[in-house]
Amino acid sequence: MNDPNGMFYFDGEYHLFYQYYPDSNVWGPMHWGHAVSTDLVHWEHLPIALYPDSLGYIFSGSAVVDWNNTSGLGQNGRPPLVAIFTYHNPDAERAGRSDFQYQGIAYSNDKGRTWTKYPGNPVVPNTQKIRDFRDPKVIWDEASQQWVMVFAAADHVKLWRSDNLTEWTHLSDFGKEWGSHGGVWECPDLFPIQVEGSNEKKWVLLLSINPGAANGGSGTQYFVGNFDGKKLELDPTFAPDVSGEKAVWLDYGRDNYAGVTWSDIPKEDGRRIFIGWMSNWDYATRVPTQKWRSSTTIPRTLTLRKTGEGYRVFSEPVKELQNLRASARRLESAELSGFLDITAQIGATSPAQMELVLDFELPAGAYPDFGVQLSNSKGEQYRVGYNAAAKQFYSDRRNTGNISFSDKFARSNHSAPRLSEEKTIRMHLFLDAASAELFADGGATVLTDIFFPGEDFHQIALYSEKGSVKLLKAEAFRLRSIWR
Ligand code: FRU
């Protein structure tokens, strides 16, 4: 599988579709796989929702609940569910044409269990003949009372509008002159969001790019601005230059790509919930796994906050994940210097499937390098930590075991700038058998990475090198499996 697609909430269920090729574990003719959840944590697999047809493979896209049946596709007074996706036509591509991607729709009147392709497809033809013309995300804009579609077109995004989800017209383009352009633009997501602790409303555009990410290969940058129903304008305080040097990244790990947010989360809830694909096109088709190839990240709540650096999107694990906590252990304050094996203290049978919340206090005038280390009897280890001298968080998977399947997998450790100036550093970690997701400083800095040890990591330690650091407290939770 690759990108998450078509996420919406309806009638008590979170729907999650994804790019899926059922016949092999490398990328191929794309379908939409489908899963549902009532709590964002436990998922039930459903049959494939969308199959390729004569118009092409089913590439990434979104889905909405058409509450007022603007499309006329509903039945018996119930709102239809409408999926909007890219058709990728392999025959047209082979024939050397440039208009082989275009947008189509499908609808469901049975809670997403079966889908019918709209007979008038494509609804957005590729008349400009742009080779990369894909990944539509649709929202209902309350202010301008219209459906707005954003999709990627090579080096920019296009905004289109509709009253009924079936007839679309072009509104404007955005992005040629902003942000990172080291690769092709993909999988945009555009949504309004309230700035935390104020009544101010801004628009956020998430934009995946491959290659050209902060730490190589695939990654997701974002923009903060204003949308007037026609044009998206960058906020004057938010100006990532076109060289990409000042691009702002959602996640500095190498394994969070093509992420987008849920549609139709109830107003009483009000969250903007995100999920990404936990891999990278640099090596996704070669990772040393057989029965599964990729997964999503954990679901995250996005918020927009005003910081010393300007508007920033923060990501935090959704609160529902707390229901997986099986046992809680707490370590009290300690001066940390060198290694502290905490495997027994935190009651970890295996550090895989753990959640850790660590609070450290930075010393004045010293610059330690500290964090968490997972290891096993083969001498393989993974480290995630903070380098005070560089003012960077980092994730180091160079010694995690099998790294030879791609020379791009573990070239170096990779880092993320710290945003906060606080003396206290919080590292909130979700560890699984083959992944680590770090949310630092309340979600200001995020690092998501996968790894493939030859044997499960069974030892967990805290470390501090180049000086000591004060551990204020540590909470450790064993997590139940989401499948049992
Ligand atoms: C991103 C992407 C999308 C495309 C899909 C195809 O990972 O390349 O742009 O729709 O994957 O599977």
Short mmCIF file of N, CA, C and O in Angstrom, two decimals, residues 271-372:
data_model
loop_
_atom_site.label_atom_id
_atom_site.label_comp_id
_atom_site.label_asym_id
_atom_site.label_seq_id
_atom_site.Cartn_x
_atom_site.Cartn_y
_atom_site.Cartn_z
N ARG A 271 -11.77 18.49 15.55
CA ARG A 271 -10.34 18.27 15.29
C ARG A 271 -10.04 18.18 13.80
O ARG A 271 -10.89 17.85 12.99
N ARG A 272 -8.81 18.47 13.46
CA ARG A 272 -8.27 18.25 12.12
C ARG A 272 -7.38 17.03 12.26
O ARG A 272 -6.31 17.11 12.87
N ILE A 273 -7.82 15.89 11.80
CA ILE A 273 -7.11 14.63 12.06
C ILE A 273 -6.39 14.16 10.80
O ILE A 273 -6.97 14.09 9.73
N PHE A 274 -5.13 13.84 10.98
CA PHE A 274 -4.21 13.56 9.87
C PHE A 274 -3.70 12.13 9.97
O PHE A 274 -3.51 11.59 11.06
N ILE A 275 -3.43 11.53 8.81
CA ILE A 275 -2.70 10.27 8.80
C ILE A 275 -1.80 10.27 7.56
O ILE A 275 -2.16 10.83 6.53
N GLY A 276 -0.61 9.70 7.68
CA GLY A 276 0.32 9.68 6.55
C GLY A 276 0.71 8.25 6.20
O GLY A 276 0.39 7.30 6.93
N TRP A 277 1.39 8.10 5.10
CA TRP A 277 1.95 6.80 4.69
C TRP A 277 3.35 6.72 5.30
O TRP A 277 4.17 7.62 5.08
N MET A 278 3.62 5.64 6.05
CA MET A 278 4.89 5.56 6.78
C MET A 278 5.96 4.88 5.92
O MET A 278 6.41 3.78 6.22
N SER A 279 6.34 5.56 4.85
CA SER A 279 7.44 5.07 4.02
C SER A 279 7.94 6.22 3.15
O SER A 279 7.57 7.38 3.37
N ASN A 280 8.78 5.90 2.20
CA ASN A 280 9.46 6.91 1.39
C ASN A 280 9.74 6.27 0.04
O ASN A 280 10.23 5.13 -0.01
N TRP A 281 9.45 6.97 -1.05
CA TRP A 281 9.67 6.39 -2.38
C TRP A 281 11.14 6.08 -2.64
O TRP A 281 11.44 5.35 -3.58
N ASP A 282 12.04 6.62 -1.83
CA ASP A 282 13.46 6.29 -1.99
C ASP A 282 13.70 4.77 -1.88
O ASP A 282 14.65 4.26 -2.45
N TYR A 283 12.86 4.08 -1.07
CA TYR A 283 13.11 2.65 -0.84
C TYR A 283 11.84 1.83 -0.60
O TYR A 283 11.93 0.64 -0.31
N ALA A 284 10.67 2.45 -0.76
CA ALA A 284 9.41 1.78 -0.39
C ALA A 284 9.23 0.42 -1.04
O ALA A 284 8.70 -0.52 -0.43
N THR A 285 9.66 0.27 -2.28
CA THR A 285 9.40 -0.99 -2.98
C THR A 285 10.47 -2.04 -2.67
O THR A 285 10.44 -3.14 -3.20
N ARG A 286 11.43 -1.65 -1.82
CA ARG A 286 12.52 -2.59 -1.52
C ARG A 286 12.69 -2.91 -0.05
O ARG A 286 13.63 -3.63 0.32
N VAL A 287 11.82 -2.40 0.80
CA VAL A 287 12.00 -2.69 2.23
C VAL A 287 11.92 -4.20 2.47
O VAL A 287 11.18 -4.90 1.77
N PRO A 288 12.72 -4.73 3.43
CA PRO A 288 12.81 -6.18 3.60
C PRO A 288 11.61 -6.77 4.34
O PRO A 288 11.72 -7.26 5.47
N THR A 289 10.45 -6.70 3.73
CA THR A 289 9.25 -7.31 4.30
C THR A 289 8.55 -8.06 3.18
O THR A 289 8.69 -7.72 2.02
N GLN A 290 7.78 -9.07 3.55
CA GLN A 290 7.07 -9.85 2.55
C GLN A 290 5.57 -9.64 2.61
O GLN A 290 4.96 -9.15 1.67
N LYS A 291 4.96 -10.00 3.75
CA LYS A 291 3.51 -10.05 3.82
C LYS A 291 2.90 -8.68 4.00
O LYS A 291 1.73 -8.49 3.77
N TRP A 292 3.68 -7.75 4.51
CA TRP A 292 3.16 -6.40 4.52
C TRP A 292 4.21 -5.47 3.95
O TRP A 292 5.40 -5.66 4.14
N ARG A 293 3.74 -4.53 3.22
CA ARG A 293 4.61 -3.50 2.66
C ARG A 293 3.97 -2.17 2.99
O ARG A 293 3.02 -1.77 2.33
N SER A 294 4.46 -1.58 4.01
CA SER A 294 4.04 -0.27 4.48
C SER A 294 2.84 -0.34 5.41
O SER A 294 2.12 -1.32 5.48
N SER A 295 2.66 0.78 6.08
CA SER A 295 1.49 1.00 6.92
C SER A 295 1.33 2.50 6.99
O SER A 295 2.14 3.23 6.42
N THR A 296 0.29 2.94 7.68
CA THR A 296 0.15 4.37 7.89
C THR A 296 0.89 4.76 9.17
O THR A 296 1.29 3.90 9.95
N THR A 297 1.02 6.06 9.38
CA THR A 297 1.48 6.55 10.68
C THR A 297 0.33 6.36 11.67
O THR A 297 -0.78 5.99 11.26
N ILE A 298 0.55 6.67 12.94
CA ILE A 298 -0.60 6.77 13.84
C ILE A 298 -1.36 8.05 13.47
O ILE A 298 -0.77 8.99 12.94
N PRO A 299 -2.68 8.07 13.73
CA PRO A 299 -3.44 9.29 13.45
C PRO A 299 -2.98 10.42 14.38
O PRO A 299 -2.65 10.18 15.54
N ARG A 300 -2.97 11.62 13.84
CA ARG A 300 -2.45 12.78 14.58
C ARG A 300 -3.44 13.94 14.51
O ARG A 300 -4.08 14.13 13.48
N THR A 301 -3.52 14.69 15.58
CA THR A 301 -4.33 15.90 15.57
C THR A 301 -3.44 17.07 15.19
O THR A 301 -2.39 17.28 15.81
N LEU A 302 -3.85 17.82 14.18
CA LEU A 302 -3.07 18.99 13.77
C LEU A 302 -3.68 20.24 14.37
O LEU A 302 -4.90 20.40 14.39
N THR A 303 -2.81 21.12 14.87
CA THR A 303 -3.27 22.44 15.33
C THR A 303 -2.35 23.49 14.74
O THR A 303 -1.21 23.19 14.39
N LEU A 304 -2.86 24.71 14.63
CA LEU A 304 -2.03 25.81 14.11
C LEU A 304 -1.75 26.76 15.27
O LEU A 304 -2.68 27.19 15.97
N ARG A 305 -0.48 27.04 15.49
CA ARG A 305 -0.12 27.92 16.61
C ARG A 305 0.79 29.03 16.14
O ARG A 305 1.54 28.87 15.18
N LYS A 306 0.73 30.14 16.87
CA LYS A 306 1.61 31.25 16.58
C LYS A 306 2.84 31.08 17.47
O LYS A 306 2.73 31.01 18.68
N THR A 307 4.02 30.98 16.85
CA THR A 307 5.26 30.78 17.61
C THR A 307 6.21 31.93 17.29
O THR A 307 5.90 32.77 16.42
N GLY A 308 7.37 31.93 17.94
CA GLY A 308 8.39 32.94 17.66
C GLY A 308 8.82 32.93 16.19
O GLY A 308 9.29 33.93 15.66
N GLU A 309 8.64 31.79 15.54
CA GLU A 309 9.03 31.67 14.12
C GLU A 309 7.86 31.97 13.19
O GLU A 309 7.99 31.84 11.98
N GLY A 310 6.72 32.30 13.75
CA GLY A 310 5.52 32.53 12.93
C GLY A 310 4.54 31.38 13.10
O GLY A 310 4.64 30.60 14.04
N TYR A 311 3.57 31.27 12.18
CA TYR A 311 2.57 30.19 12.28
C TYR A 311 3.23 28.85 12.05
O TYR A 311 4.01 28.68 11.12
N ARG A 312 2.92 27.89 12.93
CA ARG A 312 3.44 26.55 12.74
C ARG A 312 2.35 25.51 13.02
O ARG A 312 1.55 25.69 13.94
N VAL A 313 2.37 24.45 12.22
CA VAL A 313 1.44 23.34 12.45
C VAL A 313 2.08 22.37 13.45
O VAL A 313 3.21 21.95 13.27
N PHE A 314 1.35 22.08 14.50
CA PHE A 314 1.79 21.10 15.50
C PHE A 314 1.05 19.79 15.27
O PHE A 314 -0.13 19.80 14.90
N SER A 315 1.74 18.67 15.49
CA SER A 315 1.11 17.35 15.34
C SER A 315 1.20 16.60 16.66
O SER A 315 2.28 16.47 17.22
N GLU A 316 0.08 16.08 17.11
CA GLU A 316 0.09 15.27 18.33
C GLU A 316 -0.70 13.98 18.10
O GLU A 316 -1.67 13.98 17.34
N PRO A 317 -0.30 12.90 18.76
CA PRO A 317 -1.05 11.65 18.63
C PRO A 317 -2.50 11.86 19.05
O PRO A 317 -2.74 12.58 20.03
N VAL A 318 -3.46 11.26 18.35
CA VAL A 318 -4.86 11.45 18.78
C VAL A 318 -5.06 10.85 20.17
O VAL A 318 -4.44 9.84 20.52
N LYS A 319 -5.95 11.47 20.94
CA LYS A 319 -6.12 11.06 22.35
C LYS A 319 -6.66 9.64 22.48
O LYS A 319 -6.42 8.96 23.47
N GLU A 320 -7.36 9.15 21.44
CA GLU A 320 -7.92 7.80 21.49
C GLU A 320 -6.84 6.74 21.69
O GLU A 320 -7.11 5.65 22.19
N LEU A 321 -5.59 7.06 21.31
CA LEU A 321 -4.50 6.09 21.46
C LEU A 321 -4.24 5.75 22.93
O LEU A 321 -3.68 4.71 23.25
N GLN A 322 -4.67 6.64 23.83
CA GLN A 322 -4.47 6.37 25.26
C GLN A 322 -5.23 5.12 25.71
O GLN A 322 -4.88 4.49 26.70
N ASN A 323 -6.26 4.75 24.94
CA ASN A 323 -7.02 3.53 25.29
C ASN A 323 -6.20 2.26 25.11
O ASN A 323 -6.59 1.19 25.55
N LEU A 324 -5.06 2.37 24.43
CA LEU A 324 -4.22 1.19 24.24
C LEU A 324 -3.25 0.97 25.40
O LEU A 324 -2.58 -0.05 25.47
N ARG A 325 -3.16 1.96 26.28
CA ARG A 325 -2.19 1.84 27.38
C ARG A 325 -2.55 0.67 28.29
O ARG A 325 -3.64 0.64 28.86
N ALA A 326 -1.59 -0.28 28.41
CA ALA A 326 -1.88 -1.49 29.18
C ALA A 326 -1.34 -1.38 30.60
O ALA A 326 -1.94 -1.84 31.55
N SER A 327 -0.15 -0.80 30.75
CA SER A 327 0.40 -0.67 32.09
C SER A 327 1.18 0.62 32.13
O SER A 327 1.74 1.04 31.12
N ALA A 328 1.20 1.26 33.28
CA ALA A 328 1.91 2.53 33.38
C ALA A 328 3.02 2.41 34.40
O ALA A 328 2.81 1.85 35.48
N ARG A 329 4.20 2.88 34.07
CA ARG A 329 5.30 2.95 35.03
C ARG A 329 5.83 4.36 34.98
O ARG A 329 5.79 5.02 33.95
N ARG A 330 6.37 4.77 36.13
CA ARG A 330 6.87 6.13 36.20
C ARG A 330 8.27 6.11 36.77
O ARG A 330 8.54 5.42 37.75
N LEU A 331 9.19 6.81 36.15
CA LEU A 331 10.53 6.95 36.71
C LEU A 331 10.61 8.35 37.29
O LEU A 331 10.17 9.31 36.66
N GLU A 332 11.20 8.44 38.46
CA GLU A 332 11.29 9.76 39.08
C GLU A 332 12.55 10.48 38.61
O GLU A 332 13.39 9.91 37.94
N SER A 333 12.60 11.70 39.00
CA SER A 333 13.68 12.59 38.60
C SER A 333 15.07 11.99 38.87
O SER A 333 15.30 11.36 39.89
N ALA A 334 15.98 12.14 37.92
CA ALA A 334 17.34 11.60 38.07
C ALA A 334 18.30 12.39 37.20
O ALA A 334 17.90 12.92 36.17
N GLU A 335 19.54 12.47 37.66
CA GLU A 335 20.57 13.09 36.83
C GLU A 335 21.06 11.99 35.89
O GLU A 335 21.46 10.92 36.33
N LEU A 336 21.00 12.23 34.61
CA LEU A 336 21.32 11.19 33.63
C LEU A 336 22.68 11.48 33.01
O LEU A 336 22.91 12.56 32.47
N SER A 337 23.57 10.47 33.14
CA SER A 337 24.89 10.63 32.57
C SER A 337 25.34 9.26 32.11
O SER A 337 25.26 8.30 32.85
N GLY A 338 25.75 9.12 30.86
CA GLY A 338 26.06 7.80 30.31
C GLY A 338 24.77 7.04 30.02
O GLY A 338 23.78 7.64 29.58
N PHE A 339 24.77 5.74 30.39
CA PHE A 339 23.63 4.89 30.06
C PHE A 339 22.78 4.53 31.25
O PHE A 339 23.29 4.27 32.32
N LEU A 340 21.49 4.47 31.06
CA LEU A 340 20.59 3.98 32.10
C LEU A 340 19.65 2.98 31.44
O LEU A 340 18.75 3.37 30.68
N ASP A 341 19.89 1.69 31.73
CA ASP A 341 19.02 0.65 31.16
C ASP A 341 17.71 0.69 31.94
O ASP A 341 17.69 0.49 33.16
N ILE A 342 16.60 0.96 31.28
CA ILE A 342 15.32 1.07 32.00
C ILE A 342 14.36 -0.08 31.63
O ILE A 342 13.18 -0.03 31.97
N THR A 343 14.88 -1.10 30.96
CA THR A 343 14.02 -2.19 30.48
C THR A 343 13.20 -2.80 31.63
O THR A 343 11.98 -2.92 31.53
N ALA A 344 13.89 -3.16 32.71
CA ALA A 344 13.19 -3.81 33.82
C ALA A 344 12.31 -2.81 34.56
O ALA A 344 11.16 -3.10 34.89
N GLN A 345 12.87 -1.62 34.79
CA GLN A 345 12.14 -0.60 35.55
C GLN A 345 10.79 -0.25 34.94
O GLN A 345 9.83 0.01 35.65
N ILE A 346 10.73 -0.21 33.64
CA ILE A 346 9.46 0.18 33.02
C ILE A 346 8.62 -1.04 32.66
O ILE A 346 7.55 -0.93 32.08
N GLY A 347 9.12 -2.24 33.04
CA GLY A 347 8.31 -3.45 32.85
C GLY A 347 8.08 -3.78 31.40
O GLY A 347 7.02 -4.29 31.03
N ALA A 348 9.06 -3.48 30.58
CA ALA A 348 8.89 -3.76 29.16
C ALA A 348 9.25 -5.20 28.87
O ALA A 348 10.38 -5.61 29.10
N THR A 349 8.28 -5.98 28.41
CA THR A 349 8.62 -7.32 27.95
C THR A 349 9.38 -7.17 26.64
O THR A 349 10.32 -7.87 26.36
N SER A 350 8.95 -6.22 25.86
CA SER A 350 9.65 -5.83 24.65
C SER A 350 9.35 -4.36 24.45
O SER A 350 8.21 -3.94 24.55
N PRO A 351 10.38 -3.55 24.19
CA PRO A 351 10.12 -2.12 24.00
C PRO A 351 9.26 -1.86 22.77
O PRO A 351 8.72 -0.79 22.59
N ALA A 352 9.16 -2.88 21.87
CA ALA A 352 8.23 -2.72 20.77
C ALA A 352 6.85 -2.55 21.39
O ALA A 352 6.52 -3.21 22.37
N GLN A 353 6.04 -1.70 20.82
CA GLN A 353 4.73 -1.37 21.37
C GLN A 353 4.80 -0.72 22.75
O GLN A 353 4.31 -1.23 23.73
N MET A 354 5.49 0.41 22.76
CA MET A 354 5.59 1.21 23.98
C MET A 354 5.28 2.66 23.64
O MET A 354 5.54 3.11 22.54
N GLU A 355 4.77 3.34 24.64
CA GLU A 355 4.64 4.79 24.53
C GLU A 355 5.45 5.39 25.67
O GLU A 355 5.32 4.94 26.80
N LEU A 356 6.30 6.34 25.36
CA LEU A 356 7.14 6.97 26.39
C LEU A 356 6.91 8.47 26.39
O LEU A 356 6.83 9.08 25.32
N VAL A 357 6.79 9.03 27.58
CA VAL A 357 6.73 10.48 27.68
C VAL A 357 7.87 10.90 28.60
O VAL A 357 7.85 10.59 29.79
N LEU A 358 8.87 11.56 28.04
CA LEU A 358 10.08 11.90 28.80
C LEU A 358 10.23 13.40 28.90
O LEU A 358 10.17 14.10 27.89
N ASP A 359 10.42 13.89 30.12
CA ASP A 359 10.68 15.32 30.30
C ASP A 359 12.11 15.52 30.79
O ASP A 359 12.50 14.96 31.81
N PHE A 360 12.87 16.30 30.05
CA PHE A 360 14.26 16.60 30.41
C PHE A 360 14.39 18.09 30.69
O PHE A 360 13.67 18.91 30.11
N GLU A 361 15.36 18.42 31.55
CA GLU A 361 15.65 19.85 31.76
C GLU A 361 17.04 20.13 31.23
O GLU A 361 18.02 19.52 31.66
N LEU A 362 17.14 21.06 30.30
CA LEU A 362 18.43 21.39 29.70
C LEU A 362 19.31 22.10 30.72
O LEU A 362 18.85 23.02 31.40
N PRO A 363 20.58 21.68 30.84
CA PRO A 363 21.47 22.36 31.78
C PRO A 363 21.89 23.72 31.21
O PRO A 363 21.89 23.91 30.00
N ALA A 364 22.21 24.65 32.11
CA ALA A 364 22.70 25.94 31.63
C ALA A 364 24.18 25.80 31.28
O ALA A 364 24.95 25.17 32.02
N GLY A 365 24.58 26.31 30.17
CA GLY A 365 26.00 26.36 29.81
C GLY A 365 26.62 25.02 29.43
O GLY A 365 27.84 24.92 29.33
N ALA A 366 25.84 23.97 29.25
CA ALA A 366 26.38 22.68 28.81
C ALA A 366 25.52 22.16 27.67
O ALA A 366 24.37 22.56 27.53
N TYR A 367 26.10 21.30 26.85
CA TYR A 367 25.42 20.87 25.63
C TYR A 367 25.42 19.36 25.45
O TYR A 367 26.10 18.82 24.58
N PRO A 368 24.66 18.66 26.27
CA PRO A 368 24.63 17.20 26.18
C PRO A 368 23.88 16.72 24.93
O PRO A 368 23.16 17.48 24.30
N ASP A 369 24.11 15.44 24.66
CA ASP A 369 23.43 14.77 23.55
C ASP A 369 22.73 13.58 24.20
O ASP A 369 23.39 12.69 24.74
N PHE A 370 21.39 13.58 24.21
CA PHE A 370 20.68 12.58 25.01
C PHE A 370 19.44 12.06 24.31
O PHE A 370 18.95 12.68 23.36
N GLY A 371 18.95 10.94 24.81
CA GLY A 371 17.74 10.38 24.22
C GLY A 371 17.49 8.95 24.63
O GLY A 371 17.84 8.53 25.72
N VAL A 372 16.87 8.21 23.70
CA VAL A 372 16.43 6.84 23.95
C VAL A 372 17.14 5.91 22.98
O VAL A 372 17.26 6.22 21.80
#
